[in-house]
PDB file of C-alpha atoms in Angstrom:
ATOM      1  CA  UNK A  81       0.032  -0.070   0.134  1.00 85.00           C
ATOM      2  CA  UNK A  82       1.123   3.404  -0.752  1.00 95.00           C
ATOM      3  CA  UNK A  83       0.522   5.942   2.182  1.00 98.00           C
ATOM      4  CA  UNK A  84       0.060   9.731   1.792  1.00 98.00           C
ATOM      5  CA  UNK A  85       1.301  11.610   4.608  1.00 98.00           C
ATOM      6  CA  UNK A  86       0.291  15.358   5.164  1.00 97.00           C
ATOM      7  CA  UNK A  87       2.220  17.786   6.963  1.00 97.00           C
ATOM      8  CA  UNK A  88       3.202  21.314   6.523  1.00 95.00           C
ATOM      9  CA  UNK A  89       6.188  22.005   4.206  1.00 94.00           C
ATOM     10  CA  UNK A  90       9.654  23.466   5.701  1.00 91.00           C
ATOM     11  CA  UNK A  91       8.530  22.828   9.447  1.00 91.00           C
ATOM     12  CA  UNK A  92      10.826  20.108  11.274  1.00 91.00           C
ATOM     13  CA  UNK A  93       7.712  19.076  13.671  1.00 94.00           C
ATOM     14  CA  UNK A  94       5.359  16.510  14.566  1.00 97.00           C
ATOM     15  CA  UNK A  95       5.236  15.072  11.333  1.00 97.00           C
ATOM     16  CA  UNK A  96       8.695  13.897  11.709  1.00 98.00           C
ATOM     17  CA  UNK A  97       7.777  11.302  14.194  1.00 98.00           C
ATOM     18  CA  UNK A  98       5.629   9.626  11.330  1.00 98.00           C
ATOM     19  CA  UNK A  99       8.244   9.952   8.795  1.00 98.00           C
ATOM     20  CA  UNK A 100      10.962   8.082  10.729  1.00 98.00           C
ATOM     21  CA  UNK A 101       8.695   5.050  10.954  1.00 98.00           C
ATOM     22  CA  UNK A 102       7.793   5.041   7.218  1.00 98.00           C
ATOM     23  CA  UNK A 103      11.503   5.525   6.326  1.00 98.00           C
ATOM     24  CA  UNK A 104      12.600   3.015   8.855  1.00 98.00           C
ATOM     25  CA  UNK A 105      10.400   0.491   7.336  1.00 98.00           C
ATOM     26  CA  UNK A 106      11.090   1.449   3.610  1.00 97.00           C
ATOM     27  CA  UNK A 107       7.523   1.962   3.195  1.00 98.00           C
ATOM     28  CA  UNK A 108       6.065   3.348  -0.107  1.00 97.00           C
ATOM     29  CA  UNK A 109       4.832   6.824   0.902  1.00 98.00           C
ATOM     30  CA  UNK A 110       4.400  10.413  -0.299  1.00 98.00           C
ATOM     31  CA  UNK A 111       4.943  13.416   1.221  1.00 97.00           C
ATOM     32  CA  UNK A 112       1.985  15.129   0.048  1.00 97.00           C
ATOM     33  CA  UNK A 113       2.310  18.965   0.925  1.00 96.00           C
ATOM     34  CA  UNK A 114       6.122  18.592  -0.326  1.00 95.00           C
ATOM     35  CA  UNK A 115       5.091  17.724  -3.741  1.00 95.00           C
ATOM     36  CA  UNK A 116       1.767  19.362  -3.977  1.00 96.00           C
ATOM     37  CA  UNK A 117       2.219  22.432  -1.723  1.00 97.00           C
ATOM     38  CA  UNK A 118       0.455  22.916   1.809  1.00 96.00           C
ATOM     39  CA  UNK A 119      -3.144  23.718   0.034  1.00 97.00           C
ATOM     40  CA  UNK A 120      -3.512  19.990  -0.821  1.00 97.00           C
ATOM     41  CA  UNK A 121      -4.310  19.458   3.094  1.00 97.00           C
ATOM     42  CA  UNK A 122      -7.287  21.920   3.124  1.00 97.00           C
ATOM     43  CA  UNK A 123     -10.124  19.978   2.049  1.00 96.00           C
ATOM     44  CA  UNK A 124      -9.127  17.400   4.529  1.00 96.00           C
ATOM     45  CA  UNK A 125      -9.240  20.005   7.277  1.00 96.00           C
ATOM     46  CA  UNK A 126     -12.453  21.537   6.080  1.00 95.00           C
ATOM     47  CA  UNK A 127     -14.266  18.044   6.141  1.00 94.00           C
ATOM     48  CA  UNK A 128     -14.523  18.025   2.295  1.00 93.00           C
ATOM     49  CA  UNK A 129     -12.924  14.657   1.916  1.00 90.00           C
ATOM     50  CA  UNK A 130     -13.718  11.011   2.702  1.00 87.00           C
ATOM     51  CA  UNK A 131     -12.486   9.621   5.957  1.00 88.00           C
ATOM     52  CA  UNK A 132     -12.350  11.071   9.303  1.00 93.00           C
ATOM     53  CA  UNK A 133     -11.790  15.037   9.541  1.00 97.00           C
ATOM     54  CA  UNK A 134      -8.521  15.903  11.211  1.00 97.00           C
ATOM     55  CA  UNK A 135      -8.163  18.843  13.410  1.00 97.00           C
ATOM     56  CA  UNK A 136      -4.510  19.413  11.870  1.00 96.00           C
ATOM     57  CA  UNK A 137      -1.727  17.701  10.506  1.00 97.00           C
ATOM     58  CA  UNK A 138       0.188  15.377  10.529  1.00 98.00           C
ATOM     59  CA  UNK A 139      -2.410  12.834   9.544  1.00 98.00           C
ATOM     60  CA  UNK A 140      -2.224   9.792   7.022  1.00 98.00           C
ATOM     61  CA  UNK A 141      -4.371   8.719   4.486  1.00 97.00           C
ATOM     62  CA  UNK A 142      -4.331   4.751   3.976  1.00 96.00           C
ATOM     63  CA  UNK A 143      -6.559   3.564   1.105  1.00 94.00           C
ATOM     64  CA  UNK A 144     -10.016   5.307   2.525  1.00 93.00           C
ATOM     65  CA  UNK A 145      -8.902   5.880   5.836  1.00 95.00           C
ATOM     66  CA  UNK A 146      -7.587   9.202   7.318  1.00 97.00           C
ATOM     67  CA  UNK A 147      -5.749   8.804  10.522  1.00 98.00           C
ATOM     68  CA  UNK A 148      -4.906  11.873  12.818  1.00 98.00           C
ATOM     69  CA  UNK A 149      -2.560  12.439  15.814  1.00 98.00           C
ATOM     70  CA  UNK A 150       1.138  11.247  15.839  1.00 98.00           C
ATOM     71  CA  UNK A 151       0.324   8.330  18.607  1.00 98.00           C
ATOM     72  CA  UNK A 152      -2.879   6.947  16.521  1.00 98.00           C
ATOM     73  CA  UNK A 153      -0.864   7.091  13.018  1.00 98.00           C
ATOM     74  CA  UNK A 154       2.113   4.884  14.761  1.00 98.00           C
ATOM     75  CA  UNK A 155      -0.478   2.667  16.430  1.00 98.00           C
ATOM     76  CA  UNK A 156      -2.196   2.189  13.035  1.00 98.00           C
ATOM     77  CA  UNK A 157       1.149   1.680  11.243  1.00 98.00           C
ATOM     78  CA  UNK A 158       3.020  -0.250  13.770  1.00 98.00           C
ATOM     79  CA  UNK A 159       1.587  -3.837  12.973  1.00 97.00           C
ATOM     80  CA  UNK A 160       1.843  -3.323   9.012  1.00 96.00           C
ATOM     81  CA  UNK A 161       5.358  -2.116   9.044  1.00 97.00           C
ATOM     82  CA  UNK A 162       6.473  -4.515  11.815  1.00 97.00           C
ATOM     83  CA  UNK A 163       7.453  -1.680  14.304  1.00 98.00           C
ATOM     84  CA  UNK A 164       5.398  -2.810  17.326  1.00 98.00           C
ATOM     85  CA  UNK A 165       4.923  -6.588  19.009  1.00 95.00           C
ATOM     86  CA  UNK A 166       1.903  -8.267  17.975  1.00 92.00           C
ATOM     87  CA  UNK A 167       0.810  -8.676  21.543  1.00 95.00           C
ATOM     88  CA  UNK A 168      -2.148  -6.538  22.389  1.00 96.00           C
ATOM     89  CA  UNK A 169      -0.650  -5.637  25.850  1.00 96.00           C
ATOM     90  CA  UNK A 170       2.816  -4.952  24.422  1.00 96.00           C
ATOM     91  CA  UNK A 171       1.031  -2.635  21.641  1.00 97.00           C
ATOM     92  CA  UNK A 172      -0.888  -1.004  24.619  1.00 98.00           C
ATOM     93  CA  UNK A 173       2.546  -0.334  26.231  1.00 98.00           C
ATOM     94  CA  UNK A 174       3.909   1.133  22.800  1.00 98.00           C
ATOM     95  CA  UNK A 175       0.807   3.625  22.624  1.00 98.00           C
ATOM     96  CA  UNK A 176       1.237   4.633  26.387  1.00 98.00           C
ATOM     97  CA  UNK A 177       4.929   5.283  25.927  1.00 98.00           C
ATOM     98  CA  UNK A 178       4.058   7.110  22.839  1.00 98.00           C
ATOM     99  CA  UNK A 179       1.603   9.427  24.364  1.00 98.00           C
ATOM    100  CA  UNK A 180       4.134  10.219  26.996  1.00 98.00           C
ATOM    101  CA  UNK A 181       6.461  11.519  24.461  1.00 98.00           C
ATOM    102  CA  UNK A 182       3.545  13.346  23.076  1.00 98.00           C
ATOM    103  CA  UNK A 183       3.016  15.003  26.411  1.00 98.00           C
ATOM    104  CA  UNK A 184       6.554  16.278  26.512  1.00 98.00           C
ATOM    105  CA  UNK A 185       6.505  17.526  23.089  1.00 98.00           C
ATOM    106  CA  UNK A 186       3.588  19.549  24.043  1.00 97.00           C
ATOM    107  CA  UNK A 187       5.615  20.908  26.967  1.00 97.00           C
ATOM    108  CA  UNK A 188       8.646  21.581  24.514  1.00 97.00           C
ATOM    109  CA  UNK A 189       6.213  23.423  22.315  1.00 96.00           C
ATOM    110  CA  UNK A 190       4.726  25.359  25.231  1.00 95.00           C
ATOM    111  CA  UNK A 191       8.478  26.504  26.583  1.00 96.00           C
ATOM    112  CA  UNK A 192       8.768  29.084  23.694  1.00 96.00           C
ATOM    113  CA  UNK A 193       4.956  29.605  23.271  1.00 95.00           C
ATOM    114  CA  UNK A 194       4.035  29.752  26.852  1.00 94.00           C
ATOM    115  CA  UNK A 195       1.033  32.514  26.722  1.00 95.00           C
ATOM    116  CA  UNK A 196      -0.400  31.890  23.087  1.00 94.00           C
ATOM    117  CA  UNK A 197       0.663  29.643  19.924  1.00 91.00           C
ATOM    118  CA  UNK A 198      -0.780  32.490  17.907  1.00 92.00           C
ATOM    119  CA  UNK A 199       1.579  34.894  19.521  1.00 92.00           C
ATOM    120  CA  UNK A 200       5.529  35.360  17.858  1.00 92.00           C
ATOM    121  CA  UNK A 201       8.078  34.188  20.476  1.00 93.00           C
ATOM    122  CA  UNK A 202       9.481  37.691  20.636  1.00 93.00           C
ATOM    123  CA  UNK A 203       5.971  38.900  22.274  1.00 94.00           C
ATOM    124  CA  UNK A 204       6.340  36.299  25.174  1.00 95.00           C
ATOM    125  CA  UNK A 205      10.004  36.095  25.712  1.00 93.00           C
ATOM    126  CA  UNK A 206       9.993  37.048  29.497  1.00 95.00           C
ATOM    127  CA  UNK A 207       7.432  34.265  30.031  1.00 95.00           C
ATOM    128  CA  UNK A 208       9.372  31.857  27.993  1.00 95.00           C
ATOM    129  CA  UNK A 209      12.555  32.390  30.194  1.00 95.00           C
ATOM    130  CA  UNK A 210      10.595  31.130  33.189  1.00 95.00           C
ATOM    131  CA  UNK A 211       8.845  28.261  31.294  1.00 96.00           C
ATOM    132  CA  UNK A 212      12.194  27.210  29.967  1.00 96.00           C
ATOM    133  CA  UNK A 213      13.855  27.445  33.522  1.00 96.00           C
ATOM    134  CA  UNK A 214      11.479  24.877  34.797  1.00 96.00           C
ATOM    135  CA  UNK A 215      11.675  22.892  31.867  1.00 97.00           C
ATOM    136  CA  UNK A 216      15.507  22.462  32.136  1.00 97.00           C
ATOM    137  CA  UNK A 217      15.608  22.072  35.793  1.00 97.00           C
ATOM    138  CA  UNK A 218      12.258  20.064  36.451  1.00 97.00           C
ATOM    139  CA  UNK A 219      10.722  18.353  33.681  1.00 98.00           C
ATOM    140  CA  UNK A 220      13.298  17.242  31.435  1.00 98.00           C
ATOM    141  CA  UNK A 221      14.916  15.496  34.191  1.00 98.00           C
ATOM    142  CA  UNK A 222      11.340  13.609  35.309  1.00 98.00           C
ATOM    143  CA  UNK A 223      10.533  12.872  31.748  1.00 98.00           C
ATOM    144  CA  UNK A 224      13.920  11.511  30.490  1.00 98.00           C
ATOM    145  CA  UNK A 225      14.580   9.740  33.594  1.00 98.00           C
ATOM    146  CA  UNK A 226      11.408   7.975  33.261  1.00 98.00           C
ATOM    147  CA  UNK A 227      12.252   6.808  29.860  1.00 98.00           C
ATOM    148  CA  UNK A 228      15.685   5.783  31.383  1.00 98.00           C
ATOM    149  CA  UNK A 229      13.994   3.789  33.625  1.00 98.00           C
ATOM    150  CA  UNK A 230      11.703   2.116  31.385  1.00 98.00           C
ATOM    151  CA  UNK A 231      14.870   1.033  29.092  1.00 98.00           C
ATOM    152  CA  UNK A 232      16.602  -0.289  32.139  1.00 98.00           C
ATOM    153  CA  UNK A 233      13.351  -2.470  33.313  1.00 98.00           C
ATOM    154  CA  UNK A 234      13.352  -4.124  29.890  1.00 97.00           C
ATOM    155  CA  UNK A 235      16.717  -5.215  29.282  1.00 97.00           C
ATOM    156  CA  UNK A 236      18.462  -1.807  28.522  1.00 97.00           C
ATOM    157  CA  UNK A 237      18.236  -1.810  24.556  1.00 97.00           C
ATOM    158  CA  UNK A 238      14.699  -1.306  23.513  1.00 98.00           C
ATOM    159  CA  UNK A 239      11.728   0.055  25.574  1.00 98.00           C
ATOM    160  CA  UNK A 240       9.738  -2.877  24.421  1.00 97.00           C
ATOM    161  CA  UNK A 241      12.582  -5.287  24.397  1.00 97.00           C
ATOM    162  CA  UNK A 242      12.523  -5.239  20.698  1.00 97.00           C
ATOM    163  CA  UNK A 243      13.028  -2.480  18.071  1.00 98.00           C
ATOM    164  CA  UNK A 244       9.682  -0.717  17.680  1.00 98.00           C
ATOM    165  CA  UNK A 245       8.336   3.044  16.711  1.00 98.00           C
ATOM    166  CA  UNK A 246       8.895   4.003  20.167  1.00 98.00           C
ATOM    167  CA  UNK A 247      12.681   3.579  19.400  1.00 98.00           C
ATOM    168  CA  UNK A 248      12.413   5.957  16.451  1.00 98.00           C
ATOM    169  CA  UNK A 249      10.166   8.350  18.508  1.00 98.00           C
ATOM    170  CA  UNK A 250      12.678   8.450  21.463  1.00 98.00           C
ATOM    171  CA  UNK A 251      15.486   9.212  18.556  1.00 98.00           C
ATOM    172  CA  UNK A 252      13.554  12.336  17.375  1.00 98.00           C
ATOM    173  CA  UNK A 253      12.701  13.601  20.701  1.00 98.00           C
ATOM    174  CA  UNK A 254      16.362  13.446  21.753  1.00 98.00           C
ATOM    175  CA  UNK A 255      17.750  14.752  18.632  1.00 98.00           C
ATOM    176  CA  UNK A 256      15.215  17.726  19.034  1.00 98.00           C
ATOM    177  CA  UNK A 257      16.159  18.536  22.710  1.00 98.00           C
ATOM    178  CA  UNK A 258      19.970  18.282  21.822  1.00 98.00           C
ATOM    179  CA  UNK A 259      19.389  20.984  19.312  1.00 97.00           C
ATOM    180  CA  UNK A 260      16.949  23.076  21.354  1.00 97.00           C
ATOM    181  CA  UNK A 261      18.867  22.673  24.823  1.00 98.00           C
ATOM    182  CA  UNK A 262      22.424  21.968  23.927  1.00 97.00           C
ATOM    183  CA  UNK A 263      23.818  23.288  27.199  1.00 97.00           C
ATOM    184  CA  UNK A 264      21.442  21.306  29.635  1.00 97.00           C
ATOM    185  CA  UNK A 265      21.580  18.116  27.592  1.00 98.00           C
ATOM    186  CA  UNK A 266      25.027  18.077  27.955  1.00 97.00           C
ATOM    187  CA  UNK A 267      24.830  17.971  31.576  1.00 97.00           C
ATOM    188  CA  UNK A 268      22.023  15.443  31.409  1.00 98.00           C
ATOM    189  CA  UNK A 269      23.588  12.904  28.835  1.00 98.00           C
ATOM    190  CA  UNK A 270      25.893  11.327  31.608  1.00 98.00           C
ATOM    191  CA  UNK A 271      22.705  10.468  33.647  1.00 98.00           C
ATOM    192  CA  UNK A 272      21.037   9.082  30.541  1.00 98.00           C
ATOM    193  CA  UNK A 273      23.584   6.291  29.065  1.00 98.00           C
ATOM    194  CA  UNK A 274      20.984   3.961  27.879  1.00 98.00           C
ATOM    195  CA  UNK A 275      18.935   6.655  26.283  1.00 98.00           C
ATOM    196  CA  UNK A 276      22.092   8.030  24.793  1.00 98.00           C
ATOM    197  CA  UNK A 277      23.159   4.605  23.238  1.00 98.00           C
ATOM    198  CA  UNK A 278      19.515   4.025  21.901  1.00 98.00           C
ATOM    199  CA  UNK A 279      19.797   7.229  20.170  1.00 98.00           C
ATOM    200  CA  UNK A 280      23.207   6.155  18.676  1.00 98.00           C
ATOM    201  CA  UNK A 281      21.709   3.026  17.381  1.00 98.00           C
ATOM    202  CA  UNK A 282      18.972   4.469  15.684  1.00 98.00           C
ATOM    203  CA  UNK A 283      21.029   6.811  13.849  1.00 98.00           C
ATOM    204  CA  UNK A 284      23.015   3.706  12.576  1.00 98.00           C
ATOM    205  CA  UNK A 285      19.908   1.606  11.184  1.00 98.00           C
ATOM    206  CA  UNK A 286      20.301   1.572   7.253  1.00 97.00           C
ATOM    207  CA  UNK A 287      17.097   3.149   6.700  1.00 98.00           C
ATOM    208  CA  UNK A 288      17.271   5.831   9.111  1.00 98.00           C
ATOM    209  CA  UNK A 289      21.134   6.795   8.202  1.00 98.00           C
ATOM    210  CA  UNK A 290      19.931   7.032   4.619  1.00 98.00           C
ATOM    211  CA  UNK A 291      16.909   9.190   5.337  1.00 98.00           C
ATOM    212  CA  UNK A 292      19.049  11.771   7.603  1.00 98.00           C
ATOM    213  CA  UNK A 293      21.807  11.867   4.457  1.00 98.00           C
ATOM    214  CA  UNK A 294      18.903  12.754   2.021  1.00 97.00           C
ATOM    215  CA  UNK A 295      17.481  16.116   1.400  1.00 94.00           C
ATOM    216  CA  UNK A 296      14.078  14.576   2.757  1.00 94.00           C
ATOM    217  CA  UNK A 297      15.589  15.065   6.159  1.00 96.00           C
ATOM    218  CA  UNK A 298      14.984  18.639   7.168  1.00 94.00           C
ATOM    219  CA  UNK A 299      17.581  20.469   9.656  1.00 94.00           C
ATOM    220  CA  UNK A 300      15.850  21.386  12.967  1.00 95.00           C
ATOM    221  CA  UNK A 301      15.080  25.301  12.816  1.00 92.00           C
ATOM    222  CA  UNK A 302      13.222  27.853  14.492  1.00 90.00           C
ATOM    223  CA  UNK A 303      10.047  27.110  12.891  1.00 89.00           C
ATOM    224  CA  UNK A 304       9.290  23.727  14.424  1.00 92.00           C
ATOM    225  CA  UNK A 305       8.674  22.159  17.689  1.00 95.00           C
ATOM    226  CA  UNK A 306      12.275  22.088  18.865  1.00 97.00           C
ATOM    227  CA  UNK A 307      13.749  25.489  18.571  1.00 96.00           C
ATOM    228  CA  UNK A 308      17.081  26.941  19.706  1.00 96.00           C
ATOM    229  CA  UNK A 309      17.241  29.975  21.386  1.00 96.00           C
ATOM    230  CA  UNK A 310      20.287  30.730  23.435  1.00 96.00           C
ATOM    231  CA  UNK A 311      18.445  32.600  26.380  1.00 96.00           C
ATOM    232  CA  UNK A 312      16.108  29.628  26.847  1.00 96.00           C
ATOM    233  CA  UNK A 313      19.185  27.198  27.281  1.00 96.00           C
ATOM    234  CA  UNK A 314      20.368  29.312  30.412  1.00 90.00           C
ATOM    235  CA  UNK A 315      22.845  31.592  28.307  1.00 79.00           C
ATOM    236  CA  UNK A 316      23.142  35.056  29.614  1.00 67.00           C
TER     237      UNK A 316
END
């Protein structure tokens, strides 16, 4: 089956979690907005296309089905792409972990947009500094410490004891945090040896390595979820 992925062009954001799964599995997919422009998504967002109406991208079209929300998309793709264990209990565990990743991604976004997503970062810099301090000092250690514990409890290499879409999403999460908070992550890495090793292993997987070296992989930038503003990383 050929999948159609819909996400904004030029933005290194939530759509990347889905791309990594498709690329790792060598799936046949079309990145629709990159081929046809962002306007190709509008009929879905307006409810003028078959399938469930998505609230916002990313969303995936598979045959007549339209699936939105990263965790739901990955839960849908996982069994077909062999990116999740077959047992229902393990699939539920994968979804639970993916939703926890989504929780942290939402907090990451709110770090640089603590008042409103509709306002520019420059209009809320004071509030963002305060939010970023809490993120660096409290939330990152809490979330990343949890994922480190999950790895340790499951043999140290994979959260589900075998490769899954959760590995890929943790890679994207850690890569984004490394870009957004380089100083803070440098201090945290010694406390997260299993996560660091997982990140390195995923980066070396054939499909991922080829993708990262291609033009399809957008560099992190200040248009996406993970944004590097030196002042939010604790720099004076």
